[in-house]
Coordinates of N, CA and C in Angstrom, one line a residue:
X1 N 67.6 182.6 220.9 CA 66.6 181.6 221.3 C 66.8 181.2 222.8
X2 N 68.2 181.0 223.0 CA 68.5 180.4 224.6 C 67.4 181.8 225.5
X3 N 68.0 182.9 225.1 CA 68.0 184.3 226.1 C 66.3 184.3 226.0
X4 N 65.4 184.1 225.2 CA 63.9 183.3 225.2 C 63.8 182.7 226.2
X5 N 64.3 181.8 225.7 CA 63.7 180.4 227.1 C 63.7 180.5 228.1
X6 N 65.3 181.3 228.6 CA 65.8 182.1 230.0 C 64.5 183.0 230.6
X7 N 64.0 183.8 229.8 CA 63.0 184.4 229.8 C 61.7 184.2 230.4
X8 N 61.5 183.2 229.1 CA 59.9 182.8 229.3 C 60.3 181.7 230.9
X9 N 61.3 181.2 231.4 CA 61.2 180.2 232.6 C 61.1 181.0 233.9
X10 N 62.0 182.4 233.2 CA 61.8 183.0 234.4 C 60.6 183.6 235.0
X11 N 59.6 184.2 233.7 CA 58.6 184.6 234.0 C 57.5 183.5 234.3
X12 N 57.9 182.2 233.8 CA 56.5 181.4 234.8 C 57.1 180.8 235.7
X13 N 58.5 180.7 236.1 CA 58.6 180.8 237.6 C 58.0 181.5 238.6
X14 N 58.0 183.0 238.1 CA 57.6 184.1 239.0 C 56.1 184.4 239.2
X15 N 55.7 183.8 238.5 CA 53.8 183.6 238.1 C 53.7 182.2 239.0
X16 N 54.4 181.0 239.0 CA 53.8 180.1 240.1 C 53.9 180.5 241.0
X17 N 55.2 181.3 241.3 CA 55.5 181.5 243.0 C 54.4 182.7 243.5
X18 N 54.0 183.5 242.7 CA 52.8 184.1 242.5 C 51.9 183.5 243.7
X19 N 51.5 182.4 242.6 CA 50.0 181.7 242.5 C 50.1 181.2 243.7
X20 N 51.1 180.5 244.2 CA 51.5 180.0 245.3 C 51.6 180.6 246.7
X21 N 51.5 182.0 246.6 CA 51.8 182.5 247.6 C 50.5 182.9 248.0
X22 N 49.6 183.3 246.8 CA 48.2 183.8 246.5 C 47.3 182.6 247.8
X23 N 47.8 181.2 247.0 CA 47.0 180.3 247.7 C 47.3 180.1 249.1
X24 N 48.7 180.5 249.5 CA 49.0 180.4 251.0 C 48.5 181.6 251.9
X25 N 48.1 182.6 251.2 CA 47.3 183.7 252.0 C 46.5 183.8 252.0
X26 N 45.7 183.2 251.4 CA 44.3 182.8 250.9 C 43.9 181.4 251.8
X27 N 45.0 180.8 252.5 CA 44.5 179.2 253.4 C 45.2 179.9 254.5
X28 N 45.9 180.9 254.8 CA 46.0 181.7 255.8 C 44.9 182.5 256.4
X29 N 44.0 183.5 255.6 CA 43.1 184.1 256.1 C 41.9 183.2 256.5
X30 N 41.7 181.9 255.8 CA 40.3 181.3 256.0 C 40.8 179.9 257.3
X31 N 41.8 180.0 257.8 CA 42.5 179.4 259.1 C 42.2 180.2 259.8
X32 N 42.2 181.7 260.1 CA 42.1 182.5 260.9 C 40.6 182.7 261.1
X33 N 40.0 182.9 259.7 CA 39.0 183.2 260.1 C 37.8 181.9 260.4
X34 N 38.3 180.7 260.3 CA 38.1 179.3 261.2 C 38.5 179.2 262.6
X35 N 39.2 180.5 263.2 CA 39.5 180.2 264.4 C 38.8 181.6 264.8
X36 N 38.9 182.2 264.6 CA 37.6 183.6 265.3 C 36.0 182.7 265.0
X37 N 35.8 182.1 264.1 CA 34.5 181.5 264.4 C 34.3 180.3 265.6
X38 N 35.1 179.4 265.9 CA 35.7 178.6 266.9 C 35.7 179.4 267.9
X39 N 36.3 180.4 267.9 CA 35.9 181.2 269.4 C 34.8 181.5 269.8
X40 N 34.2 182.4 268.8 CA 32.7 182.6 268.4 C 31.7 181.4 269.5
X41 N 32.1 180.8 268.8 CA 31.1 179.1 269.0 C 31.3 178.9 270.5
X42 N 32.9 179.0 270.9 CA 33.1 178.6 272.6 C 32.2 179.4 273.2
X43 N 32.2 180.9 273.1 CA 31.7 182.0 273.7 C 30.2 181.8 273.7
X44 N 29.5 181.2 272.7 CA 28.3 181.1 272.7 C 27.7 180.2 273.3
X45 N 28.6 178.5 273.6 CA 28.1 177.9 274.3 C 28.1 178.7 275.6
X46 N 29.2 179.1 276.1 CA 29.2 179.6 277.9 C 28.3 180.5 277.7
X47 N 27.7 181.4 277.0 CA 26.8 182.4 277.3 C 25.0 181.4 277.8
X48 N 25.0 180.1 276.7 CA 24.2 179.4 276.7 C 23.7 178.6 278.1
X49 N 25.1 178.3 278.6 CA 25.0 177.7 280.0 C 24.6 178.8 281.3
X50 N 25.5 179.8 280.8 CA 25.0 180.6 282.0 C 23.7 181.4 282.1
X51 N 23.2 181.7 280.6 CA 21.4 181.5 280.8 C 20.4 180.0 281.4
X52 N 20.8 179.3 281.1 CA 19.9 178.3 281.8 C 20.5 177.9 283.0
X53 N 21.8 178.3 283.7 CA 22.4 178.3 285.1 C 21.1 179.1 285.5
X54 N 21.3 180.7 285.3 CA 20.4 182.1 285.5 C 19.0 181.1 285.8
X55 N 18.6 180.5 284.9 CA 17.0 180.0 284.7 C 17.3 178.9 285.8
X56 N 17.8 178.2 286.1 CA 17.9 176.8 287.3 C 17.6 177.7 288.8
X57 N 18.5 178.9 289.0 CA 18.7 179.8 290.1 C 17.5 180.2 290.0
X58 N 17.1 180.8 289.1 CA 16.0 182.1 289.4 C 15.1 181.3 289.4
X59 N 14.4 180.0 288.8 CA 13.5 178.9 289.1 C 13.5 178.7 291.3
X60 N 15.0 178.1 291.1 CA 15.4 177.4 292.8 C 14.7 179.0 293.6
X61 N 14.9 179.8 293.4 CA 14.4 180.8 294.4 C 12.9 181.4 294.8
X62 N 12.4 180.2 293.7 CA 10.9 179.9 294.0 C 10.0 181.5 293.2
X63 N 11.0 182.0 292.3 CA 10.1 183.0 291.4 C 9.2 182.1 290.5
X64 N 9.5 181.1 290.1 CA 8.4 180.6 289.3 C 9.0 180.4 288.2
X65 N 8.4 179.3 287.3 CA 8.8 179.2 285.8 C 8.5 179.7 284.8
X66 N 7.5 180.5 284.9 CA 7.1 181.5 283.9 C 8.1 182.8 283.8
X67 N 7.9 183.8 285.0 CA 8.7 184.7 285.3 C 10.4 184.4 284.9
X68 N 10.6 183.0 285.7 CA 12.3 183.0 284.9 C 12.4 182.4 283.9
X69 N 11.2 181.8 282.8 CA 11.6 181.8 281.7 C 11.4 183.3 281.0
X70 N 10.9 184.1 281.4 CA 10.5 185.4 280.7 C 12.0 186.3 280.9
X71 N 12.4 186.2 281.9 CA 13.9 186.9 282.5 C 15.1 186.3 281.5
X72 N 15.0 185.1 281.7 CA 15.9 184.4 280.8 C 15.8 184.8 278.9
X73 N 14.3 184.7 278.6 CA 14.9 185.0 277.2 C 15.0 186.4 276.9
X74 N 14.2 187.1 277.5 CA 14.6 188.6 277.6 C 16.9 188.5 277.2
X75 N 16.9 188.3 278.5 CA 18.4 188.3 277.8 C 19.0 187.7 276.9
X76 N 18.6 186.4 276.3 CA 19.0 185.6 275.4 C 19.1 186.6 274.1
X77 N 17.3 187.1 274.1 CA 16.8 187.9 272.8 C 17.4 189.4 272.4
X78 N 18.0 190.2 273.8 CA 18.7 191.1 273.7 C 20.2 190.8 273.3
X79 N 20.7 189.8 273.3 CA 21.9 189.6 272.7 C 21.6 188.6 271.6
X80 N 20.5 188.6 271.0 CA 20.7 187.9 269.7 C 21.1 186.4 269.7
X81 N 21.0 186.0 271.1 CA 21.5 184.1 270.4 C 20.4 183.2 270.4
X82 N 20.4 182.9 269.0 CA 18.7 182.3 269.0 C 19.1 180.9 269.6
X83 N 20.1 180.4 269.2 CA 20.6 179.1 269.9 C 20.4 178.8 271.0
X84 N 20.5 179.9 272.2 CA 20.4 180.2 274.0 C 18.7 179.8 273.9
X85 N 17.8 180.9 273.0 CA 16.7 181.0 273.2 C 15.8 179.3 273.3
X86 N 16.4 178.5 271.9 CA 16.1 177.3 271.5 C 16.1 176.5 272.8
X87 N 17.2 176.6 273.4 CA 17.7 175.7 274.5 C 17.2 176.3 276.0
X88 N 16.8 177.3 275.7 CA 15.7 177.3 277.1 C 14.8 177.5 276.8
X89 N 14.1 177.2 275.6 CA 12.8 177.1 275.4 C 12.7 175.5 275.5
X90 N 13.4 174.8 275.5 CA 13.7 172.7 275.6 C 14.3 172.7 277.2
X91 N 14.3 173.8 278.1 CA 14.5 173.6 279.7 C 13.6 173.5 279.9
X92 N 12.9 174.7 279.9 CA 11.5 175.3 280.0 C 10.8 174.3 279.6
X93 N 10.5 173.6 278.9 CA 9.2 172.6 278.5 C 9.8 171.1 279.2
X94 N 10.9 170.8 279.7 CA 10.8 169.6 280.4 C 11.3 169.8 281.8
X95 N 11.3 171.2 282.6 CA 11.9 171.1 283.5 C 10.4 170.8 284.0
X96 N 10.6 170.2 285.7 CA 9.4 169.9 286.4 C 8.4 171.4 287.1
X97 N 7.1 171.1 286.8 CA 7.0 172.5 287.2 C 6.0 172.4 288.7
X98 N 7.1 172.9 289.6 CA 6.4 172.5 291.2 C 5.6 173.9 291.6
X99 N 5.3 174.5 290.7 CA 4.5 176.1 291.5 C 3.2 175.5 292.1
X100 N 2.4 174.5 291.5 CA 1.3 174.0 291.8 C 1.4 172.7 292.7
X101 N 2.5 172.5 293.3 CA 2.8 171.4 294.0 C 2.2 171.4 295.1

């Protein structure tokens, strides 16, 4: 009966430590993979800034606001960040437009 017990304690010892370990590699991979998206996210804001930097320049050099909004989403749209696109499409409609000044 003892050599039972011995048994069965050993075996759900080895089953929590199991379970345990399951769940620590399991809050391991989704930590990591919370921090590759976090980068993600940094990377996307700077991509975001330096399209509408690109759009302020290529505006200041007196191409016009049409032309550098067209330049600008062209690259936004070739790399897929609809986020960049959103936010120079909201430059684009409140920046001031002096072509007719």
């Amino acid at each position: 009966m003892r050599a039972a017990l011995e048994t069965t304690w050993i075996w759900s010892t080895r089953e929590r430590s199991q379970k345990t370990m399951a769940l620590m590699n399991r809050g391991t991979r989704h930590a990591e993979t919370s921090y590759v998206d976090i980068n993600k996210d940094i990377d996307n804001r700077k991509f975001n800034l330096l399209v509408i930097l690109l759009f302020i320049v290529l505006f200041s050099i007196n191409i016009g606001k049409s032309l550098s909004l067209i330049i600008c989403f062209r690259l936004s749209s070739a790399c897929l960040n609809c986020e960049g696109i959103s936010l120079l499409v909201l430059v684009w409609a409140f920046w001031p437009d002096f072509d007719h000044a």
